[in-house]
């Protein structure tokens, strides 16, 4: 992930945290969540000279990448646990 990609991801996530803070993401329709974050995506798209759709696709790709990295780290930690729950070096 480039520094520019990280900046885009961070900006959208920070904005989403503000505008969606009172909503449970598990109980809120995705379409509603997307409408709430659309303004920041429009702003970024305008700055980058691209479409909102391109920013949305980039955001989804970056978010998936971060989720996969976190899952890998989690699985590596779980895989390195002893029967007592302590993490040991592989």
Short mmCIF file of N, CA and C in Angstrom, two decimals:
data_model
loop_
_atom_site.label_atom_id
_atom_site.label_comp_id
_atom_site.label_asym_id
_atom_site.label_seq_id
_atom_site.Cartn_x
_atom_site.Cartn_y
_atom_site.Cartn_z
N UNK A 1 0.85 -1.18 0.00
CA UNK A 1 0.00 0.00 0.00
C UNK A 1 0.89 1.24 0.00
N UNK A 2 0.62 2.12 -0.92
CA UNK A 2 1.42 3.34 -1.00
C UNK A 2 1.00 4.33 0.09
N UNK A 3 1.81 5.33 0.30
CA UNK A 3 1.45 6.35 1.30
C UNK A 3 0.19 7.11 0.86
N UNK A 4 0.04 7.32 -0.44
CA UNK A 4 -1.18 7.98 -0.95
C UNK A 4 -2.41 7.11 -0.70
N UNK A 5 -2.28 5.80 -0.92
CA UNK A 5 -3.39 4.88 -0.65
C UNK A 5 -3.76 4.92 0.83
N UNK A 6 -2.75 4.89 1.69
CA UNK A 6 -3.00 4.92 3.13
C UNK A 6 -3.71 6.21 3.53
N UNK A 7 -3.30 7.32 2.92
CA UNK A 7 -3.93 8.60 3.22
C UNK A 7 -5.41 8.59 2.81
N UNK A 8 -5.72 8.04 1.65
CA UNK A 8 -7.11 7.94 1.20
C UNK A 8 -7.91 7.08 2.16
N UNK A 9 -7.37 5.92 2.48
CA UNK A 9 -8.06 5.01 3.40
C UNK A 9 -8.29 5.66 4.76
N UNK A 10 -7.28 6.30 5.29
CA UNK A 10 -7.40 6.96 6.59
C UNK A 10 -8.44 8.08 6.57
N UNK A 11 -8.43 8.88 5.51
CA UNK A 11 -9.40 9.98 5.41
C UNK A 11 -10.84 9.46 5.38
N UNK A 12 -11.07 8.43 4.60
CA UNK A 12 -12.43 7.89 4.50
C UNK A 12 -12.83 7.25 5.82
N UNK A 13 -11.93 6.49 6.44
CA UNK A 13 -12.24 5.85 7.71
C UNK A 13 -12.51 6.87 8.82
N UNK A 14 -11.71 7.92 8.88
CA UNK A 14 -11.92 8.97 9.89
C UNK A 14 -13.26 9.66 9.68
N UNK A 15 -13.59 9.95 8.44
CA UNK A 15 -14.86 10.58 8.12
C UNK A 15 -16.02 9.64 8.50
N UNK A 16 -15.88 8.37 8.15
CA UNK A 16 -16.92 7.38 8.47
C UNK A 16 -17.12 7.27 9.97
N UNK A 17 -16.02 7.29 10.72
CA UNK A 17 -16.12 7.21 12.18
C UNK A 17 -16.95 8.37 12.74
N UNK A 18 -16.82 9.54 12.13
CA UNK A 18 -17.56 10.72 12.60
C UNK A 18 -19.04 10.63 12.23
N UNK A 19 -19.32 10.35 10.96
CA UNK A 19 -20.71 10.41 10.49
C UNK A 19 -21.52 9.16 10.82
N UNK A 20 -20.84 8.07 11.14
CA UNK A 20 -21.55 6.83 11.45
C UNK A 20 -21.40 6.41 12.91
N UNK A 21 -20.91 7.32 13.75
CA UNK A 21 -20.60 6.95 15.13
C UNK A 21 -21.82 6.46 15.92
N UNK A 22 -23.01 6.91 15.56
CA UNK A 22 -24.21 6.53 16.30
C UNK A 22 -24.94 5.34 15.67
N UNK A 23 -24.33 4.72 14.68
CA UNK A 23 -24.99 3.62 13.98
C UNK A 23 -24.19 2.33 14.15
N UNK A 24 -24.89 1.22 14.35
CA UNK A 24 -24.26 -0.09 14.42
C UNK A 24 -24.07 -0.59 12.99
N UNK A 25 -22.83 -0.78 12.55
CA UNK A 25 -22.60 -1.19 11.17
C UNK A 25 -23.21 -2.56 10.84
N UNK A 26 -23.39 -3.39 11.86
CA UNK A 26 -23.99 -4.70 11.64
C UNK A 26 -25.49 -4.61 11.40
N UNK A 27 -26.10 -3.52 11.87
CA UNK A 27 -27.55 -3.37 11.76
C UNK A 27 -27.96 -2.27 10.79
N UNK A 28 -26.99 -1.64 10.15
CA UNK A 28 -27.26 -0.53 9.24
C UNK A 28 -27.01 -0.98 7.80
N UNK A 29 -27.96 -0.70 6.93
CA UNK A 29 -27.82 -1.10 5.53
C UNK A 29 -26.57 -0.46 4.91
N UNK A 30 -25.92 -1.23 4.07
CA UNK A 30 -24.71 -0.76 3.41
C UNK A 30 -25.01 0.48 2.57
N UNK A 31 -26.15 0.50 1.91
CA UNK A 31 -26.49 1.66 1.08
C UNK A 31 -26.57 2.94 1.91
N UNK A 32 -27.08 2.84 3.14
CA UNK A 32 -27.14 4.00 4.03
C UNK A 32 -25.72 4.44 4.41
N UNK A 33 -24.87 3.48 4.74
CA UNK A 33 -23.49 3.78 5.11
C UNK A 33 -22.76 4.46 3.95
N UNK A 34 -22.98 3.96 2.74
CA UNK A 34 -22.32 4.54 1.57
C UNK A 34 -22.79 5.97 1.32
N UNK A 35 -24.06 6.23 1.51
CA UNK A 35 -24.57 7.59 1.33
C UNK A 35 -23.93 8.54 2.34
N UNK A 36 -23.68 8.05 3.54
CA UNK A 36 -23.08 8.89 4.58
C UNK A 36 -21.62 9.24 4.27
N UNK A 37 -20.90 8.33 3.62
CA UNK A 37 -19.48 8.60 3.32
C UNK A 37 -19.27 9.16 1.91
N UNK A 38 -20.33 9.26 1.16
CA UNK A 38 -20.22 9.79 -0.21
C UNK A 38 -19.56 11.17 -0.28
N UNK A 39 -19.87 12.11 0.63
CA UNK A 39 -19.24 13.44 0.53
C UNK A 39 -17.70 13.40 0.56
N UNK A 40 -17.11 12.57 1.41
CA UNK A 40 -15.65 12.52 1.46
C UNK A 40 -15.10 11.85 0.20
N UNK A 41 -15.82 10.87 -0.31
CA UNK A 41 -15.38 10.22 -1.55
C UNK A 41 -15.46 11.19 -2.72
N UNK A 42 -16.50 12.02 -2.74
CA UNK A 42 -16.62 13.04 -3.79
C UNK A 42 -15.48 14.06 -3.69
N UNK A 43 -15.16 14.44 -2.47
CA UNK A 43 -14.07 15.40 -2.25
C UNK A 43 -12.73 14.84 -2.74
N UNK A 44 -12.46 13.60 -2.38
CA UNK A 44 -11.21 12.96 -2.79
C UNK A 44 -11.18 12.78 -4.31
N UNK A 45 -12.31 12.36 -4.89
CA UNK A 45 -12.38 12.18 -6.34
C UNK A 45 -12.08 13.48 -7.07
N UNK A 46 -12.62 14.56 -6.56
CA UNK A 46 -12.39 15.88 -7.17
C UNK A 46 -10.91 16.25 -7.08
N UNK A 47 -10.31 16.02 -5.91
CA UNK A 47 -8.88 16.32 -5.72
C UNK A 47 -8.00 15.50 -6.66
N UNK A 48 -8.38 14.25 -6.86
CA UNK A 48 -7.56 13.33 -7.66
C UNK A 48 -7.91 13.37 -9.15
N UNK A 49 -8.98 14.09 -9.49
CA UNK A 49 -9.39 14.16 -10.89
C UNK A 49 -9.92 12.85 -11.41
N UNK A 50 -10.67 12.14 -10.58
CA UNK A 50 -11.22 10.85 -10.96
C UNK A 50 -12.68 10.78 -10.54
N UNK A 51 -13.32 9.65 -10.77
CA UNK A 51 -14.73 9.50 -10.43
C UNK A 51 -14.91 9.00 -9.00
N UNK A 52 -16.09 9.23 -8.47
CA UNK A 52 -16.43 8.72 -7.14
C UNK A 52 -16.38 7.19 -7.16
N UNK A 53 -16.82 6.61 -8.27
CA UNK A 53 -16.80 5.15 -8.39
C UNK A 53 -15.38 4.59 -8.27
N UNK A 54 -14.43 5.28 -8.89
CA UNK A 54 -13.03 4.84 -8.80
C UNK A 54 -12.51 4.92 -7.36
N UNK A 55 -12.89 5.98 -6.67
CA UNK A 55 -12.47 6.12 -5.27
C UNK A 55 -13.12 5.03 -4.42
N UNK A 56 -14.38 4.74 -4.68
CA UNK A 56 -15.08 3.68 -3.95
C UNK A 56 -14.38 2.33 -4.16
N UNK A 57 -14.08 2.02 -5.41
CA UNK A 57 -13.40 0.75 -5.72
C UNK A 57 -12.04 0.70 -5.03
N UNK A 58 -11.28 1.79 -5.09
CA UNK A 58 -9.98 1.85 -4.43
C UNK A 58 -10.14 1.64 -2.93
N UNK A 59 -11.14 2.30 -2.34
CA UNK A 59 -11.39 2.17 -0.90
C UNK A 59 -11.70 0.72 -0.53
N UNK A 60 -12.56 0.08 -1.30
CA UNK A 60 -12.93 -1.31 -1.00
C UNK A 60 -11.71 -2.22 -1.13
N UNK A 61 -10.89 -2.01 -2.15
CA UNK A 61 -9.67 -2.81 -2.32
C UNK A 61 -8.72 -2.62 -1.14
N UNK A 62 -8.52 -1.36 -0.75
CA UNK A 62 -7.61 -1.07 0.36
C UNK A 62 -8.13 -1.63 1.68
N UNK A 63 -9.43 -1.49 1.91
CA UNK A 63 -10.02 -2.02 3.14
C UNK A 63 -9.89 -3.54 3.19
N UNK A 64 -10.07 -4.20 2.05
CA UNK A 64 -9.91 -5.65 1.98
C UNK A 64 -8.47 -6.06 2.26
N UNK A 65 -7.54 -5.29 1.73
CA UNK A 65 -6.11 -5.56 1.95
C UNK A 65 -5.77 -5.47 3.44
N UNK A 66 -6.26 -4.43 4.10
CA UNK A 66 -6.00 -4.25 5.53
C UNK A 66 -6.63 -5.39 6.33
N UNK A 67 -7.85 -5.76 5.98
CA UNK A 67 -8.54 -6.85 6.68
C UNK A 67 -7.76 -8.15 6.53
N UNK A 68 -7.28 -8.43 5.34
CA UNK A 68 -6.51 -9.66 5.10
C UNK A 68 -5.21 -9.65 5.90
N UNK A 69 -4.54 -8.50 5.96
CA UNK A 69 -3.30 -8.39 6.74
C UNK A 69 -3.56 -8.63 8.23
N UNK A 70 -4.64 -8.06 8.74
CA UNK A 70 -4.98 -8.25 10.15
C UNK A 70 -5.31 -9.71 10.44
N UNK A 71 -6.03 -10.36 9.54
CA UNK A 71 -6.39 -11.76 9.71
C UNK A 71 -5.13 -12.63 9.71
N UNK A 72 -4.20 -12.34 8.82
CA UNK A 72 -2.95 -13.10 8.77
C UNK A 72 -2.17 -12.94 10.07
N UNK A 73 -2.07 -11.71 10.56
CA UNK A 73 -1.37 -11.47 11.83
C UNK A 73 -2.05 -12.21 12.97
N UNK A 74 -3.38 -12.17 12.99
CA UNK A 74 -4.14 -12.85 14.03
C UNK A 74 -3.89 -14.36 13.98
N UNK A 75 -3.98 -14.93 12.79
CA UNK A 75 -3.77 -16.37 12.63
C UNK A 75 -2.34 -16.77 13.00
N UNK A 76 -1.38 -15.92 12.66
CA UNK A 76 0.01 -16.21 13.03
C UNK A 76 0.19 -16.18 14.53
N UNK A 77 -0.48 -15.27 15.21
CA UNK A 77 -0.40 -15.19 16.67
C UNK A 77 -1.05 -16.41 17.30
N UNK A 78 -2.24 -16.76 16.83
CA UNK A 78 -2.95 -17.91 17.38
C UNK A 78 -2.15 -19.19 17.12
N UNK A 79 -1.56 -19.28 15.95
CA UNK A 79 -0.77 -20.46 15.59
C UNK A 79 0.49 -20.61 16.42
N UNK A 80 0.95 -19.53 17.06
CA UNK A 80 2.16 -19.56 17.87
C UNK A 80 1.88 -19.62 19.36
N UNK A 81 0.66 -19.97 19.73
CA UNK A 81 0.33 -20.01 21.15
C UNK A 81 0.61 -21.41 21.72
N UNK A 82 1.09 -21.43 22.95
CA UNK A 82 1.30 -22.70 23.63
C UNK A 82 -0.02 -23.15 24.23
N UNK A 83 -0.05 -24.33 24.82
CA UNK A 83 -1.29 -24.82 25.43
C UNK A 83 -1.70 -23.96 26.62
N UNK A 84 -0.81 -23.12 27.12
CA UNK A 84 -1.14 -22.24 28.24
C UNK A 84 -1.57 -20.86 27.78
N UNK A 85 -1.59 -20.64 26.47
CA UNK A 85 -2.04 -19.35 25.94
C UNK A 85 -0.93 -18.34 25.74
N UNK A 86 0.31 -18.73 26.07
CA UNK A 86 1.43 -17.81 25.87
C UNK A 86 1.89 -17.88 24.42
N UNK A 87 2.31 -16.77 23.92
CA UNK A 87 2.85 -16.74 22.56
C UNK A 87 4.33 -17.09 22.64
N UNK A 88 4.76 -17.99 21.77
CA UNK A 88 6.18 -18.34 21.72
C UNK A 88 6.71 -18.11 20.32
N UNK A 89 8.00 -17.98 20.22
CA UNK A 89 8.62 -17.77 18.91
C UNK A 89 8.58 -19.05 18.11
N UNK A 90 8.32 -18.91 16.82
CA UNK A 90 8.25 -20.09 15.94
C UNK A 90 9.63 -20.58 15.60
#
